[in-house]
Amino acid sequence: MPARFRLTQGGLIDRSKPVSFQFNGKVYLGFEGDTLASALIANGVHLVGRSFKYHRPRGIMSAGAEEANALIQVGEGARSDPNLRATQIELVDGLVASSQNCWPSVEFDVSIVNNFASRLLPSGFYYKTFMWPASFWMTYESAIRKAAGLGKAPEGPDPDSYDKTFAHCDVLVVGAGPSGLTAALSAGRAGARVILAEQDNALGGDLLSEADAEIQGQPALEWVEGARAELEGLENVRILTRTQCYGYFDHNFIGLMQNLTDHLPQNAKPASLPRHRLWKLRAKQVLLATGAIERPLVFSDNDRPGIMLASACRTYVNRYGVKPGKKAVIFTNNDGAYAAALDLHKAGIHVAAIVDLRSDPEGPMTEQAREAGLRILGNHAVIATAGDKRVKAVLVAPLSEDGEKVYGGGEKIDCDLVAVSGGWNPTVHLHSQSRGKIVFDDDYACFVPGTPAQESVTAGACSGNFGLGACLTQGHDAGIATAAKTGFKAKGRKRAPPKAEDRNFLPARWMWLVPGDKPLGHGGKHFVDVQNDVTAADLHLALREGYRSIEHVKRYTTTGMGTDQGKTSNVNAIGIVAGHFGCPIPNVGVTTFRPPYTPVTFGVFAGRDVGDLLDPVRKTPMHALHEHAGAAFEDVGQWKRPWYFPIAGEDMHQAVNREVKACRDSLGVMDASTLGKIDIQGKDAAEFLNRIYTNAWSQLKVGACRYGLMLGEDGMVMDDGVTSRLGENHFLMTTTTGNAAPVLGHLEEYLQTEWPELEVYLTSVTEQFATISLAGPNARNLLAELTDIDLSAEAFPFMTLREGTAAGIPARVFRISFTGDLSYEINVPASYGAALWQTVMTAGEKYGITPYGTEAMHVLRAEKGFIIVGQETDGSVTPFDLGMDWIVSKKKDFVGRRSLFRADMSKDDRKQLVGLLTDVPEQVLPEGAQLVEKVEDKPPMKMLGHVTSSYHSPNVGRSIAMALIKGGRARMGSKLYAPLADGKVVTCTVTGVVFYDKEGERTRG
Amino acid sequence: MLEINCPYCGPRFETEFSYGGEAHIERPKDSENLTDEQWGDYVFMNSNTKGVFLERWVHTSGCRRWFNVARDTVSYQILAVYETGAKPPKLDLRNDV
Amino acid sequence: MVEAYLRQSPLSQLALPSRIAAEHGNTGVTMAERQFRRIVNLRGNPKSEEFTKAVKSVLGADPPLMPNSVNTGKDITLLWLGPDEWWIITDADTAPVADKLREALAGQHAVVTDVGEGYTCIAASGASAADTLAKGCTLDFHDSVFAPGSCAQSDMAKAVVVFHRLEADKPSFEIYVRSSFAEYLWRWIENAAEEYGVAVTQ
Amino acid sequence: MKSRYSIFSLMRNALSYHEKWPEAWRSPEPKPSYDVIIVGGGGHGLATAYYLAKLHGIHNVAVIERGWLGGGNTGRNTTIVRSNYLWDESAALYEHALKLWEGMSQELNYNVMFSQRGVMNLAHNQHDLRELSRRINANRLNGVDSEFLTPQQIKDLVPIIDLRGNGRYPVLGASMQRRGGTARHDAVAWGYARRADEQGVDIIQECPVHGFEIENGKVVGVQTAKGLIKAKKVGVVVAGHSSVMAEMAGIRLPLVSHPLQALVSEPVKPVIDTVVMSNAIHAYISQSDKGELVIGAGVDKYVGYGQRGSLPVTEETLAAVCELFPSLKRMRMMRQWGGIVDTCPDASPIISKTPVEGFFINCGWGTGGFKATPGSGWVFADTIANDRPHPLNEAFSLERFNSGYLVDEHGAAAVAH
């Protein structure tokens, strides 16, 4: 059986498709085409929520995106959505919805006490109290936090997926109302690439709420249907419904959120279809046809359930075929609301009275209402309303001349519906976001778009053009104009825009604050922002206390800061402030419109860039083999590098010790493919390196390698690595893994912008080669079996390279070492990396070849006192601080050189790199431990520096560490102390940084 | 999301580019003879203009070329794009603050 | 001696061949890896006739001078990458081409570098190929803007890539990506194509 | 002193329908001259004026604001307060600020809602952990509370966090400063304004500055929309526009102004009680008392004076948030905005005398200005009053960019090897 308040006929709902849903635990029936709001109204449910602060009963005030009251929690558990607007929730079978911010129930909410205590809770009350005793704030606060908030956040990871896409078009039309449709049609016909975005699930805009509008002599919706059909026929036009254009950014870049599955029952959602899609759109031209939003009147106790916008009443009757009430009072200041009165009347709803602020109501609709015999009370105001969970009656009284006060006790009129209209506000949000100015229109008493700041135009009600005929024409012309701007001239004979009757809601009497029977704030609440419970009295209080700027008023009272961002309250607030100052509205100014127009899901911004797609995982050609070998991996930038290779039952410490010893005793092998490689060619290549590196390169022989240090212009160490001379004009630079891209960028920058005269070309060849590093006394023996290169110390000395084959693969072999042992780095074409690795592993078995990871490499290089950029350096360290004066050429300029000779660079209290040996050899200093000369019994203590690297070294047979210490080199042999978090203090002695094979025979041998 | 007209590849989105800060700051040839102040000015100081600003960009994800852009740092409107080393085009360089 | 069959492509771990469906009805996107493309990176000054002549003499095709354009010669494709940078792509061994070029360009400020080992190529085609790529790339893939037979360097998701749109009856793109990003990018594109239906092909 | 705020004054005023509340501050016309003019009516400027009067007996002070009080970064930041900085100089300055925060509501008799819910910095890899340990130890020995949290301890404090980070950004640990937290940003400006006004300070809003009067190397006045106002000393503290103001006095600064983006979700019941920061994936999140999730994003890379952020930054930040808190994917962004931050090459502020006598500058706070508000005002007032830097801000001189003694708070770049 149909719901009690469903009209027997009419509306755009599909009465053949009943939909069952739950609200606050009760099961109800609606129809396909309903919103949650219309279905609730059809079932006589008007109390749907509680307000933010006073927990006053709240109903449904609108039928669209502007809804500030009816915020609903939809769904359960991980698929629960808070704060959805009942007016925009498409009814879907099995929908589970509930009221928010009330306990134990929306019918009986204990926090209603806030309402009775409201005298104590004016705007900003919390700034004035909760300060004693100081320590109690956190206690007060936790109570406040529990009381605040509206809905509940979902519980558990969101199972749904989200999508985003870039898009491009010639003309974006926002809004598919009358002007949007004619705009899309004329731009589309001209051949421009058009995207038409509509937040609703259907095209037509306000026409969907009109009972008897006509276009071209036919019913408006039939015309809309024709328009839709034609647009869908144009392959250059794309229609996006359920798509909210939420943000207008620089350079005509637009953000839109499309809802793809929320309107489908859970079991009918295609698995492969994302829930929401973010459109990141670049439009050559933007055509805003976003319409207008009706403005409520601010009168005493104007927040009760059953008090709604007049236009919303029309929507519920005409579009959804429901009765918003049985007995209605219309309260208006303009002619437009009479249309609502007539529609309600036609729908069989008793219109008890039309209370009109205008002294002698007139206008086309007013006349029709008179003819219909409706009771019109001119120069009257609603001065109070009654009813707790639903409005029961209103008190009306005549107004004084100036409209400042009312006469007499007033007449009580029973009703369960109050349809309110205070005029219309064009939806200028997007225009304003695009930095277009907005100006105040005195006739319509609203803000309208001024000159656009970007390639955009506005049309229809959005531009302050309220007549249907005018909207159609303006859209039609704007469509032609914008298409032409993008190079698409209208073809064939000029078409006339569709014709329709032209009327707007004038005449009107503008009144921002309707007087009550008591002085403002003395009982009765004139709500401006119904969601945040901000009243006109609150605004006056803010102004009285000196918060004069409209931004101060907004922030102090929180008006317009709810989930609706003031769509129905901001202009009223501005009007009331202007009234208080007695100044024109433009002098008050407007608060900024910020994105989003309506709230946008977090998930849609992430799209598919979550989980393992959040960030690329870069893998070397040998990665799969390392995984197979059970390697533990470390993230280095985006790369996964083997950290260590544990064998059965080993912990990290044991594995690393084993790897480190193997490299000294026999043979270790590591995947060094991630090191950056830059191919440098051209006749000025050597000179280029001279300017980039701190040391000199001209004399380097072909076939030789050299270690280089690179500084930023601020003199701080930026990167290091070995560069080899492959030919007279040909070098191969290696960089650290993390800095490969930044270094290439650095080189290109100087080459192109500072030294264009140098004939040099740079090419990244990082991934052209797989690099396998052999380290240990048996490195030569193994490699000898695999290569045709003469490996004898004489033929192939340390710091040189040779070309030949390895395991039959063309290879470039470098005799360089980061471990301080006999070592070769073999570069082969990347696709052969895995094969070579396997060959090496097999051939190396006899030497107990041991793959080692980054951790072992760290220990090995630390034994030798080699630095790691980013560990021994942190952007504040110079070569001198590292004791690497030997690598800084005195003879030439290079990037960063001058900075090394600034006043503070030579100070001897700078932090210098030193070695540390703990007094207890087994004790390993924690990396990051801070060192002091004197341990105080409690902080603060004067720190000298920190431990940059620290390991147990099985080869040295004790712990070793490096540290940056103020004046460190002058402290050799002296004792330092590391007071740790657990209270223990580690004592250590300052030493040099080389702990193993100080003469370096092993490397050269 | 700005649209920048790479002089070599054509109009592309901001995310393909990297920013290089103020343009036309030449690296001193004779840094030897500069005072700490002069050198510090070169390395750190910046006119950070509000209004039309001449700045450097590089098409990182494209042709990897550096070039210069004249951009209003308030409206973000791009007034001109020109090659590295070229003189800035004639523009009204008043900082309309 | 390590045999050529031991070569591994960056996507070998995805075992794509095993996923090739004999019959992939009306899928919006088909994907494949084009393994082991030979790529030579060429740098030089196109304003120098000496340079362009030398290139033409070796490749039988001019280096394309129009931004984002492609020239083709016998078994050879040249992509414009920048005002002084091109890619020479072949399926044959590049060594000869590269060496011939080096020879022909000797003495000029021009550079020839093998880079093919550092990349692989992902082919994506089908009615929804453009919509799929648009999800991860800011370029406008509309025929009127990114016409068949043109190329562009850009970002795809979080990888830097080179797009080459082939001359073909249905939208067909080849996407060159650095080897280490290949697995990530393949999975990204496949995931993006899911709603249109996606299949692996030869 | 003017009427004191308290629960009793609230009740008293309730009886008179709150019609008797006095102005929180006057809106006077400027006098012809002042001992000190502070340019910039944000938290830092108002605090400076307050401390000049309160601690240094200089009451003939004007604060000149181009727009409305707190309209710049004071009202646009994500309100995080902490002092766990790496270098001794920074730690000392921010810790001084934190101590002032701890008594601010009472000092100002204005509830700034300073809430010490703790600030957490996450570590996602070995390098992060190393840096974390270095920082925690440095903080500890500097007397700044700081401790290491294990993943389990993090989970206990923030149950909705996903420690696995899907393997890409696992949460390996965190540093925690329990005394850190959040505050109500507007209230800070309003509270200082009210007290400064009470001390005789003139607060002049809607009064843009057009230039400075400088006679033989010494500042003597400020040219404003309301005419020339004489001044013995001028302190400029106008985050975002510092370079523009300094240029009017012929001073060059090492600053780059970037739009810094922030956003809030719709309000929901409490789900996250601590401040969680992850530098690795550029996301800072906390929940306001109103229930909104307050999220700090990154800066746009280019110079920008538009108070708006770009979409790519929003995408990156919210992807990171969804990664760390998968249950928040269905939450919705309600409002986003940008503030203009002027950043220094070493990510540390400049609180300094300048080559122009009597002209002082306080800028370069980058993304860290709000937390420093009271400390910044305190040392700036001291510096202006005594014509020399206080020991706490000696290291933050303009001179350091010549001599090279930077206080580099960027910390190490990503580890290389």
PDB file of N, CA and C in Angstrom, chain B residues 1-2 14-15 17-19 36-37 40-41 44-50 53 57 71 73-76 95 97, chain D residues 66 241 243-244 247 252-257 259 300-306 308 310 312 345 399 401-402 406:
ATOM      1  N   MET B   1      46.276  23.358 -11.390  1.00  0.00           N
ATOM      2  CA  MET B   1      47.180  22.688 -12.329  1.00  0.00           C
ATOM      3  C   MET B   1      47.453  23.600 -13.517  1.00  0.00           C
ATOM      4  N   LEU B   2      48.644  24.203 -13.515  1.00  0.00           N
ATOM      5  CA  LEU B   2      48.963  25.150 -14.571  1.00  0.00           C
ATOM      6  C   LEU B   2      49.148  24.414 -15.900  1.00  0.00           C
ATOM      7  N   GLU B  14      51.441  21.236 -15.702  1.00  0.00           N
ATOM      8  CA  GLU B  14      52.443  21.591 -14.687  1.00  0.00           C
ATOM      9  C   GLU B  14      53.224  20.389 -14.157  1.00  0.00           C
ATOM     10  N   THR B  15      52.534  19.257 -13.968  1.00  0.00           N
ATOM     11  CA  THR B  15      53.193  18.126 -13.302  1.00  0.00           C
ATOM     12  C   THR B  15      54.328  17.531 -14.129  1.00  0.00           C
ATOM     13  N   PHE B  17      56.672  19.296 -15.309  1.00  0.00           N
ATOM     14  CA  PHE B  17      57.796  20.232 -15.206  1.00  0.00           C
ATOM     15  C   PHE B  17      58.356  20.296 -13.795  1.00  0.00           C
ATOM     16  N   SER B  18      59.601  20.752 -13.700  1.00  0.00           N
ATOM     17  CA  SER B  18      60.167  21.094 -12.395  1.00  0.00           C
ATOM     18  C   SER B  18      60.468  22.581 -12.390  1.00  0.00           C
ATOM     19  N   TYR B  19      60.451  23.131 -11.197  1.00  0.00           N
ATOM     20  CA  TYR B  19      60.603  24.574 -11.044  1.00  0.00           C
ATOM     21  C   TYR B  19      62.061  24.928 -10.792  1.00  0.00           C
ATOM     22  N   ASP B  36      81.733  37.863   0.886  1.00  0.00           N
ATOM     23  CA  ASP B  36      80.751  36.898   1.371  1.00  0.00           C
ATOM     24  C   ASP B  36      79.343  37.402   1.095  1.00  0.00           C
ATOM     25  N   GLU B  37      79.135  38.713   1.258  1.00  0.00           N
ATOM     26  CA  GLU B  37      77.807  39.283   1.016  1.00  0.00           C
ATOM     27  C   GLU B  37      77.391  39.069  -0.431  1.00  0.00           C
ATOM     28  N   GLY B  40      76.768  35.419  -1.026  1.00  0.00           N
ATOM     29  CA  GLY B  40      75.528  35.042  -0.329  1.00  0.00           C
ATOM     30  C   GLY B  40      74.313  35.532  -1.100  1.00  0.00           C
ATOM     31  N   ASP B  41      74.433  36.723  -1.670  1.00  0.00           N
ATOM     32  CA  ASP B  41      73.319  37.262  -2.453  1.00  0.00           C
ATOM     33  C   ASP B  41      73.039  36.365  -3.648  1.00  0.00           C
ATOM     34  N   PHE B  44      71.657  32.767  -2.191  1.00  0.00           N
ATOM     35  CA  PHE B  44      70.443  32.669  -1.367  1.00  0.00           C
ATOM     36  C   PHE B  44      69.366  33.711  -1.665  1.00  0.00           C
ATOM     37  N   MET B  45      69.767  34.934  -2.001  1.00  0.00           N
ATOM     38  CA  MET B  45      68.768  35.996  -2.083  1.00  0.00           C
ATOM     39  C   MET B  45      67.919  35.828  -3.333  1.00  0.00           C
ATOM     40  N   ASN B  46      66.734  36.398  -3.277  1.00  0.00           N
ATOM     41  CA  ASN B  46      65.705  36.071  -4.258  1.00  0.00           C
ATOM     42  C   ASN B  46      64.724  37.225  -4.280  1.00  0.00           C
ATOM     43  N   SER B  47      64.333  37.683  -5.471  1.00  0.00           N
ATOM     44  CA  SER B  47      63.415  38.839  -5.455  1.00  0.00           C
ATOM     45  C   SER B  47      61.981  38.398  -5.151  1.00  0.00           C
ATOM     46  N   ASN B  48      61.668  37.109  -5.343  1.00  0.00           N
ATOM     47  CA  ASN B  48      60.400  36.578  -4.832  1.00  0.00           C
ATOM     48  C   ASN B  48      59.227  37.497  -5.157  1.00  0.00           C
ATOM     49  N   THR B  49      59.197  37.930  -6.403  1.00  0.00           N
ATOM     50  CA  THR B  49      58.275  38.979  -6.824  1.00  0.00           C
ATOM     51  C   THR B  49      56.807  38.619  -6.660  1.00  0.00           C
ATOM     52  N   LYS B  50      56.040  39.556  -6.167  1.00  0.00           N
ATOM     53  CA  LYS B  50      54.585  39.441  -6.219  1.00  0.00           C
ATOM     54  C   LYS B  50      54.128  40.220  -7.435  1.00  0.00           C
ATOM     55  N   PHE B  53      56.694  37.724 -12.697  1.00  0.00           N
ATOM     56  CA  PHE B  53      57.961  37.166 -12.225  1.00  0.00           C
ATOM     57  C   PHE B  53      58.604  36.393 -13.370  1.00  0.00           C
ATOM     58  N   TRP B  57      61.861  27.077 -15.659  1.00  0.00           N
ATOM     59  CA  TRP B  57      61.223  25.768 -15.546  1.00  0.00           C
ATOM     60  C   TRP B  57      62.011  24.794 -16.404  1.00  0.00           C
ATOM     61  N   ARG B  71      55.496  34.898 -15.486  1.00  0.00           N
ATOM     62  CA  ARG B  71      54.223  34.476 -14.890  1.00  0.00           C
ATOM     63  C   ARG B  71      53.815  35.462 -13.807  1.00  0.00           C
ATOM     64  N   THR B  73      52.537  35.994 -10.374  1.00  0.00           N
ATOM     65  CA  THR B  73      52.523  35.101  -9.219  1.00  0.00           C
ATOM     66  C   THR B  73      51.274  35.277  -8.355  1.00  0.00           C
ATOM     67  N   VAL B  74      50.382  36.172  -8.782  1.00  0.00           N
ATOM     68  CA  VAL B  74      49.112  36.300  -8.068  1.00  0.00           C
ATOM     69  C   VAL B  74      47.998  35.594  -8.839  1.00  0.00           C
ATOM     70  N   SER B  75      47.886  35.940 -10.128  1.00  0.00           N
ATOM     71  CA  SER B  75      46.828  35.322 -10.942  1.00  0.00           C
ATOM     72  C   SER B  75      47.296  33.997 -11.536  1.00  0.00           C
ATOM     73  N   TYR B  76      48.604  33.760 -11.494  1.00  0.00           N
ATOM     74  CA  TYR B  76      49.239  32.572 -12.077  1.00  0.00           C
ATOM     75  C   TYR B  76      49.122  32.560 -13.593  1.00  0.00           C
ATOM     76  N   ASN B  95      54.854  45.400 -10.522  1.00  0.00           N
ATOM     77  CA  ASN B  95      54.279  44.408  -9.610  1.00  0.00           C
ATOM     78  C   ASN B  95      52.933  44.919  -9.124  1.00  0.00           C
ATOM     79  N   VAL B  97      50.680  44.779  -6.976  1.00  0.00           N
ATOM     80  CA  VAL B  97      50.412  44.152  -5.666  1.00  0.00           C
ATOM     81  C   VAL B  97      48.988  44.515  -5.201  1.00  0.00           C
TER      82      VAL B  97
ATOM     83  N   ARG D  66      46.802  44.837   7.045  1.00  0.00           N
ATOM     84  CA  ARG D  66      46.244  45.132   5.728  1.00  0.00           C
ATOM     85  C   ARG D  66      44.754  44.771   5.663  1.00  0.00           C
ATOM     86  N   HIS D 241      54.199  37.723   2.716  1.00  0.00           N
ATOM     87  CA  HIS D 241      54.536  38.942   1.969  1.00  0.00           C
ATOM     88  C   HIS D 241      55.825  39.603   2.451  1.00  0.00           C
ATOM     89  N   SER D 243      58.936  39.407   1.592  1.00  0.00           N
ATOM     90  CA  SER D 243      59.818  39.946   0.546  1.00  0.00           C
ATOM     91  C   SER D 243      59.271  41.255   0.011  1.00  0.00           C
ATOM     92  N   VAL D 244      57.953  41.312  -0.162  1.00  0.00           N
ATOM     93  CA  VAL D 244      57.325  42.513  -0.710  1.00  0.00           C
ATOM     94  C   VAL D 244      57.553  43.701   0.224  1.00  0.00           C
ATOM     95  N   GLU D 247      61.279  44.714   0.420  1.00  0.00           N
ATOM     96  CA  GLU D 247      61.714  45.432  -0.784  1.00  0.00           C
ATOM     97  C   GLU D 247      61.393  46.919  -0.653  1.00  0.00           C
ATOM     98  N   ARG D 252      66.826  42.895   0.555  1.00  0.00           N
ATOM     99  CA  ARG D 252      66.577  41.625  -0.130  1.00  0.00           C
ATOM    100  C   ARG D 252      66.591  40.482   0.884  1.00  0.00           C
ATOM    101  N   LEU D 253      65.688  39.531   0.683  1.00  0.00           N
ATOM    102  CA  LEU D 253      65.594  38.401   1.601  1.00  0.00           C
ATOM    103  C   LEU D 253      65.778  37.089   0.833  1.00  0.00           C
ATOM    104  N   PRO D 254      66.224  36.053   1.533  1.00  0.00           N
ATOM    105  CA  PRO D 254      66.450  34.754   0.874  1.00  0.00           C
ATOM    106  C   PRO D 254      65.188  33.904   0.880  1.00  0.00           C
ATOM    107  N   LEU D 255      64.039  34.517   0.592  1.00  0.00           N
ATOM    108  CA  LEU D 255      62.778  33.799   0.767  1.00  0.00           C
ATOM    109  C   LEU D 255      62.149  33.398  -0.557  1.00  0.00           C
ATOM    110  N   VAL D 256      61.403  32.302  -0.520  1.00  0.00           N
ATOM    111  CA  VAL D 256      60.521  31.952  -1.624  1.00  0.00           C
ATOM    112  C   VAL D 256      59.131  31.742  -1.027  1.00  0.00           C
ATOM    113  N   SER D 257      58.149  32.434  -1.590  1.00  0.00           N
ATOM    114  CA  SER D 257      56.776  32.314  -1.081  1.00  0.00           C
ATOM    115  C   SER D 257      56.022  31.249  -1.862  1.00  0.00           C
ATOM    116  N   PRO D 259      52.408  28.669  -2.032  1.00  0.00           N
ATOM    117  CA  PRO D 259      51.098  28.348  -1.474  1.00  0.00           C
ATOM    118  C   PRO D 259      51.180  27.008  -0.737  1.00  0.00           C
ATOM    119  N   ASP D 300      52.853  24.054  -3.168  1.00  0.00           N
ATOM    120  CA  ASP D 300      53.076  24.067  -4.608  1.00  0.00           C
ATOM    121  C   ASP D 300      54.503  24.536  -4.819  1.00  0.00           C
ATOM    122  N   LYS D 301      55.175  23.957  -5.833  1.00  0.00           N
ATOM    123  CA  LYS D 301      56.627  24.131  -5.923  1.00  0.00           C
ATOM    124  C   LYS D 301      57.025  25.533  -6.384  1.00  0.00           C
ATOM    125  N   TYR D 302      56.094  26.245  -7.026  1.00  0.00           N
ATOM    126  CA  TYR D 302      56.443  27.535  -7.610  1.00  0.00           C
ATOM    127  C   TYR D 302      56.101  28.696  -6.679  1.00  0.00           C
ATOM    128  N   VAL D 303      56.705  29.852  -6.953  1.00  0.00           N
ATOM    129  CA  VAL D 303      56.369  31.055  -6.210  1.00  0.00           C
ATOM    130  C   VAL D 303      54.891  31.348  -6.431  1.00  0.00           C
ATOM    131  N   GLY D 304      54.165  31.566  -5.363  1.00  0.00           N
ATOM    132  CA  GLY D 304      52.743  31.821  -5.524  1.00  0.00           C
ATOM    133  C   GLY D 304      52.199  32.667  -4.400  1.00  0.00           C
ATOM    134  N   TYR D 305      51.496  33.724  -4.771  1.00  0.00           N
ATOM    135  CA  TYR D 305      50.858  34.585  -3.781  1.00  0.00           C
ATOM    136  C   TYR D 305      49.338  34.404  -3.800  1.00  0.00           C
ATOM    137  N   GLY D 306      48.880  33.346  -4.482  1.00  0.00           N
ATOM    138  CA  GLY D 306      47.441  33.077  -4.496  1.00  0.00           C
ATOM    139  C   GLY D 306      47.141  32.183  -3.309  1.00  0.00           C
ATOM    140  N   ARG D 308      45.582  29.709  -2.555  1.00  0.00           N
ATOM    141  CA  ARG D 308      44.843  28.529  -2.998  1.00  0.00           C
ATOM    142  C   ARG D 308      45.862  27.467  -3.377  1.00  0.00           C
ATOM    143  N   SER D 310      46.849  23.687  -5.405  1.00  0.00           N
ATOM    144  CA  SER D 310      46.503  23.032  -6.669  1.00  0.00           C
ATOM    145  C   SER D 310      46.067  21.594  -6.413  1.00  0.00           C
ATOM    146  N   PRO D 312      46.859  18.593  -7.782  1.00  0.00           N
ATOM    147  CA  PRO D 312      47.809  17.489  -7.607  1.00  0.00           C
ATOM    148  C   PRO D 312      48.279  17.331  -6.161  1.00  0.00           C
ATOM    149  N   PRO D 345      66.052  29.106   2.803  1.00  0.00           N
ATOM    150  CA  PRO D 345      66.864  28.005   2.267  1.00  0.00           C
ATOM    151  C   PRO D 345      67.168  26.941   3.320  1.00  0.00           C
ATOM    152  N   GLU D 399      72.194  37.786   8.723  1.00  0.00           N
ATOM    153  CA  GLU D 399      73.631  37.715   8.437  1.00  0.00           C
ATOM    154  C   GLU D 399      74.071  36.290   8.094  1.00  0.00           C
ATOM    155  N   PHE D 401      73.257  34.150   6.161  1.00  0.00           N
ATOM    156  CA  PHE D 401      73.320  33.733   4.753  1.00  0.00           C
ATOM    157  C   PHE D 401      74.578  34.249   4.054  1.00  0.00           C
ATOM    158  N   ASN D 402      75.281  35.130   4.741  1.00  0.00           N
ATOM    159  CA  ASN D 402      76.586  35.540   4.236  1.00  0.00           C
ATOM    160  C   ASN D 402      77.695  34.713   4.875  1.00  0.00           C
ATOM    161  N   LEU D 406      74.229  28.275   8.740  1.00  0.00           N
ATOM    162  CA  LEU D 406      72.793  28.029   8.606  1.00  0.00           C
ATOM    163  C   LEU D 406      72.313  27.057   9.681  1.00  0.00           C
TER     164      LEU D 406
END
